[in-house]
Amino acid sequence: MSTTTPPGEIAIDVAGTQLLCLWQRMLFWPEQRTLFVADVHLGKAASFRAAGVPLPSGHSGVDLDRITTLLTAHEATRLVILGDMVHTRASYTQALDRHFRAFRASHRDVDVVLVRGNHDRHAGDAPTEWQLRIVSEPYLLGPFACCHEPGMANGTGYELAGHLHPALRLQTGREGVTLPCFWQHASGIVLPAFGSLTGNFTLRLKPAEGAVVIAGQHLHAIKYRE
C-alpha cells in the first residue's frame, strides 16, 4: 500500500490493476470508472421507527447525496453495491422511494448493480423503477469477484466484499480510538460500512494483512505488526 495525493485517497495495486480507497468509504476503479460501496442500509431509521424506536429521519437522503457527490466527482459510469442496500422490508417507505427515484433520475447513464446481501434478501427486491441490476454473489467483473459476505468468491477472482463493517482499534498508551477501515486480507478487500447508521466490527490484523484506516477526511495505511 502506498499513500497518494490528496490525503483522502490511497492507491492499492491488486489483481493487475489499481484501486483507490476513498475517505468517503468507497473504492474507485479508475480503469473502469467504477465505484464500489457496501452496506448502505437505506431506510434503517424508518425500520427502527416502525418497530417503535424514535430515530430521526433524513439519513437515507443524505447517504444517497453522498453517493451522488462521488459519482459526479469521479465521472463514474458504474456503481456496484456490495450488498445490504436496504435494511428491511419496512424500509421501503414513500420517502425512500421518492429519494431513490430522484437519485436514479440524476444518474440515468450509470449502471447500478446490486449484489444481494442478507438484508436485501429479507427486505425483498427493490421496485423495477429504481433501475437496478440485481445479481447474486459472486458477481464477476474483470479480475474481481464482487460479493456481500467474505469468503463467497470461491476462487473466482480477487474478492471485494462487505458485511463485516470492519474497524481497527488504534492504541497509544492508555488512549485508544476505533476507526472504520478497508481490510485487505489474503484473497481480497472488505469495505467499511457506508450507511450513516451502521456500526462497526473491530478486527485484529493477522500476518500479511493490512488496513486502510479512515480518520475523518484522511486515510492511513497500516500493516500487521507483532
mmCIF file of N, CA and C in Angstrom, residues 122-171:
data_model
loop_
_atom_site.group_PDB
_atom_site.id
_atom_site.type_symbol
_atom_site.label_atom_id
_atom_site.label_comp_id
_atom_site.label_asym_id
_atom_site.label_seq_id
_atom_site.Cartn_x
_atom_site.Cartn_y
_atom_site.Cartn_z
ATOM 1 N N HIS A 122 -33.953 -10.470 2.770
ATOM 2 C CA HIS A 122 -35.079 -10.400 3.700
ATOM 3 C C HIS A 122 -36.032 -9.257 3.353
ATOM 4 N N ALA A 123 -35.467 -8.163 2.837
ATOM 5 C CA ALA A 123 -36.300 -6.995 2.510
ATOM 6 C C ALA A 123 -37.079 -7.203 1.220
ATOM 7 N N GLY A 124 -36.571 -8.034 0.316
ATOM 8 C CA GLY A 124 -37.196 -8.204 -0.991
ATOM 9 C C GLY A 124 -36.607 -7.224 -1.990
ATOM 10 N N ASP A 125 -36.721 -7.580 -3.267
ATOM 11 C CA ASP A 125 -36.112 -6.759 -4.317
ATOM 12 C C ASP A 125 -36.771 -5.384 -4.410
ATOM 13 N N ALA A 126 -35.960 -4.408 -4.784
ATOM 14 C CA ALA A 126 -36.428 -3.033 -4.941
ATOM 15 C C ALA A 126 -37.374 -2.922 -6.135
ATOM 16 N N PRO A 127 -38.191 -1.873 -6.182
ATOM 17 C CA PRO A 127 -39.088 -1.669 -7.327
ATOM 18 C C PRO A 127 -38.311 -1.595 -8.644
ATOM 19 N N THR A 128 -38.918 -2.070 -9.713
ATOM 20 C CA THR A 128 -38.262 -2.031 -11.025
ATOM 21 C C THR A 128 -37.952 -0.600 -11.443
ATOM 22 N N GLU A 129 -38.726 0.361 -10.954
ATOM 23 C CA GLU A 129 -38.499 1.762 -11.312
ATOM 24 C C GLU A 129 -37.177 2.297 -10.779
ATOM 25 N N TRP A 130 -36.567 1.583 -9.832
ATOM 26 C CA TRP A 130 -35.266 2.013 -9.314
ATOM 27 C C TRP A 130 -34.135 1.688 -10.288
ATOM 28 N N GLN A 131 -34.423 0.904 -11.302
ATOM 29 C CA GLN A 131 -33.479 0.623 -12.387
ATOM 30 C C GLN A 131 -32.160 0.044 -11.862
ATOM 31 N N LEU A 132 -32.282 -1.058 -11.155
ATOM 32 C CA LEU A 132 -31.122 -1.761 -10.633
ATOM 33 C C LEU A 132 -30.916 -3.054 -11.412
ATOM 34 N N ARG A 133 -29.672 -3.453 -11.555
ATOM 35 C CA ARG A 133 -29.358 -4.817 -11.981
ATOM 36 C C ARG A 133 -29.066 -5.591 -10.712
ATOM 37 N N ILE A 134 -29.938 -6.505 -10.353
ATOM 38 C CA ILE A 134 -29.804 -7.242 -9.098
ATOM 39 C C ILE A 134 -29.226 -8.615 -9.403
ATOM 40 N N VAL A 135 -28.082 -8.938 -8.771
ATOM 41 C CA VAL A 135 -27.355 -10.169 -9.074
ATOM 42 C C VAL A 135 -27.023 -10.899 -7.782
ATOM 43 N N SER A 136 -26.681 -12.166 -7.922
ATOM 44 C CA SER A 136 -26.245 -12.970 -6.783
ATOM 45 C C SER A 136 -24.727 -12.976 -6.705
ATOM 46 N N GLU A 137 -24.211 -13.291 -5.523
ATOM 47 C CA GLU A 137 -22.760 -13.376 -5.361
ATOM 48 C C GLU A 137 -22.265 -14.778 -5.744
ATOM 49 N N PRO A 138 -21.050 -14.872 -6.294
ATOM 50 C CA PRO A 138 -20.156 -13.792 -6.677
ATOM 51 C C PRO A 138 -20.527 -13.221 -8.048
ATOM 52 N N TYR A 139 -20.501 -11.895 -8.155
ATOM 53 C CA TYR A 139 -20.704 -11.205 -9.422
ATOM 54 C C TYR A 139 -19.319 -10.895 -9.980
ATOM 55 N N LEU A 140 -18.989 -11.462 -11.124
ATOM 56 C CA LEU A 140 -17.646 -11.342 -11.680
ATOM 57 C C LEU A 140 -17.554 -10.109 -12.569
ATOM 58 N N LEU A 141 -16.549 -9.289 -12.282
ATOM 59 C CA LEU A 141 -16.329 -8.054 -13.024
ATOM 60 C C LEU A 141 -14.824 -7.889 -13.212
ATOM 61 N N GLY A 142 -14.336 -8.170 -14.420
ATOM 62 C CA GLY A 142 -12.898 -8.138 -14.658
ATOM 63 C C GLY A 142 -12.213 -9.129 -13.727
ATOM 64 N N PRO A 143 -11.156 -8.699 -13.025
ATOM 65 C CA PRO A 143 -10.454 -9.615 -12.124
ATOM 66 C C PRO A 143 -11.129 -9.778 -10.768
ATOM 67 N N PHE A 144 -12.270 -9.101 -10.573
ATOM 68 C CA PHE A 144 -12.887 -9.047 -9.248
ATOM 69 C C PHE A 144 -14.099 -9.975 -9.137
ATOM 70 N N ALA A 145 -14.228 -10.568 -7.964
ATOM 71 C CA ALA A 145 -15.421 -11.312 -7.592
ATOM 72 C C ALA A 145 -16.144 -10.474 -6.543
ATOM 73 N N CYS A 146 -17.251 -9.880 -6.939
ATOM 74 C CA CYS A 146 -17.981 -8.966 -6.062
ATOM 75 C C CYS A 146 -18.985 -9.766 -5.234
ATOM 76 N N CYS A 147 -18.849 -9.686 -3.927
ATOM 77 C CA CYS A 147 -19.673 -10.463 -3.000
ATOM 78 C C CYS A 147 -20.225 -9.549 -1.921
ATOM 79 N N HIS A 148 -21.164 -10.079 -1.155
ATOM 80 C CA HIS A 148 -21.549 -9.396 0.067
ATOM 81 C C HIS A 148 -20.763 -9.969 1.240
ATOM 82 N N GLU A 149 -20.850 -11.266 1.428
ATOM 83 C CA GLU A 149 -20.166 -11.891 2.551
ATOM 84 C C GLU A 149 -18.770 -12.361 2.130
ATOM 85 N N PRO A 150 -17.748 -12.027 2.910
ATOM 86 C CA PRO A 150 -16.390 -12.507 2.609
ATOM 87 C C PRO A 150 -16.357 -14.035 2.571
ATOM 88 N N GLY A 151 -15.535 -14.550 1.654
ATOM 89 C CA GLY A 151 -15.395 -15.995 1.535
ATOM 90 C C GLY A 151 -16.316 -16.623 0.514
ATOM 91 N N MET A 152 -17.140 -15.831 -0.169
ATOM 92 C CA MET A 152 -18.087 -16.372 -1.140
ATOM 93 C C MET A 152 -17.541 -16.387 -2.562
ATOM 94 N N ALA A 153 -16.327 -15.861 -2.772
ATOM 95 C CA ALA A 153 -15.767 -15.817 -4.131
ATOM 96 C C ALA A 153 -15.390 -17.203 -4.632
ATOM 97 N N ASN A 154 -15.007 -18.088 -3.720
ATOM 98 C CA ASN A 154 -14.665 -19.459 -4.089
ATOM 99 C C ASN A 154 -13.616 -19.537 -5.196
ATOM 100 N N GLY A 155 -12.622 -18.643 -5.114
ATOM 101 C CA GLY A 155 -11.518 -18.686 -6.064
ATOM 102 C C GLY A 155 -11.829 -18.149 -7.441
ATOM 103 N N THR A 156 -12.971 -17.478 -7.620
ATOM 104 C CA THR A 156 -13.357 -16.990 -8.940
ATOM 105 C C THR A 156 -12.709 -15.658 -9.295
ATOM 106 N N GLY A 157 -12.097 -14.992 -8.333
ATOM 107 C CA GLY A 157 -11.468 -13.706 -8.599
ATOM 108 C C GLY A 157 -11.023 -13.073 -7.303
ATOM 109 N N TYR A 158 -10.394 -11.905 -7.416
ATOM 110 C CA TYR A 158 -9.991 -11.152 -6.233
ATOM 111 C C TYR A 158 -11.254 -10.591 -5.596
ATOM 112 N N GLU A 159 -11.480 -10.930 -4.340
ATOM 113 C CA GLU A 159 -12.773 -10.686 -3.710
ATOM 114 C C GLU A 159 -12.911 -9.263 -3.173
ATOM 115 N N LEU A 160 -14.015 -8.620 -3.541
ATOM 116 C CA LEU A 160 -14.438 -7.358 -2.935
ATOM 117 C C LEU A 160 -15.742 -7.638 -2.211
ATOM 118 N N ALA A 161 -15.793 -7.348 -0.913
ATOM 119 C CA ALA A 161 -16.952 -7.731 -0.110
ATOM 120 C C ALA A 161 -17.247 -6.674 0.945
ATOM 121 N N GLY A 162 -18.346 -6.896 1.652
ATOM 122 C CA GLY A 162 -18.750 -6.027 2.754
ATOM 123 C C GLY A 162 -19.151 -6.872 3.954
ATOM 124 N N HIS A 163 -20.339 -6.599 4.494
ATOM 125 C CA HIS A 163 -20.991 -7.412 5.521
ATOM 126 C C HIS A 163 -20.405 -7.260 6.924
ATOM 127 N N LEU A 164 -19.082 -7.201 7.046
ATOM 128 C CA LEU A 164 -18.462 -7.228 8.371
ATOM 129 C C LEU A 164 -18.386 -5.863 9.044
ATOM 130 N N HIS A 165 -18.500 -4.763 8.283
ATOM 131 C CA HIS A 165 -18.354 -3.411 8.836
ATOM 132 C C HIS A 165 -17.008 -3.282 9.562
ATOM 133 N N PRO A 166 -15.885 -3.560 8.899
ATOM 134 C CA PRO A 166 -14.605 -3.643 9.607
ATOM 135 C C PRO A 166 -14.130 -2.314 10.189
ATOM 136 N N ALA A 167 -13.483 -2.408 11.331
ATOM 137 C CA ALA A 167 -12.876 -1.262 12.003
ATOM 138 C C ALA A 167 -11.609 -1.750 12.702
ATOM 139 N N LEU A 168 -10.724 -0.835 13.001
ATOM 140 C CA LEU A 168 -9.461 -1.175 13.663
ATOM 141 C C LEU A 168 -9.314 -0.268 14.878
ATOM 142 N N ARG A 169 -8.889 -0.854 15.984
ATOM 143 C CA ARG A 169 -8.650 -0.061 17.193
ATOM 144 C C ARG A 169 -7.177 0.302 17.253
ATOM 145 N N LEU A 170 -6.916 1.600 17.324
ATOM 146 C CA LEU A 170 -5.553 2.115 17.428
ATOM 147 C C LEU A 170 -5.306 2.528 18.870
ATOM 148 N N GLN A 171 -4.218 2.034 19.427
ATOM 149 C CA GLN A 171 -3.945 2.229 20.851
ATOM 150 C C GLN A 171 -2.602 2.930 21.032
#
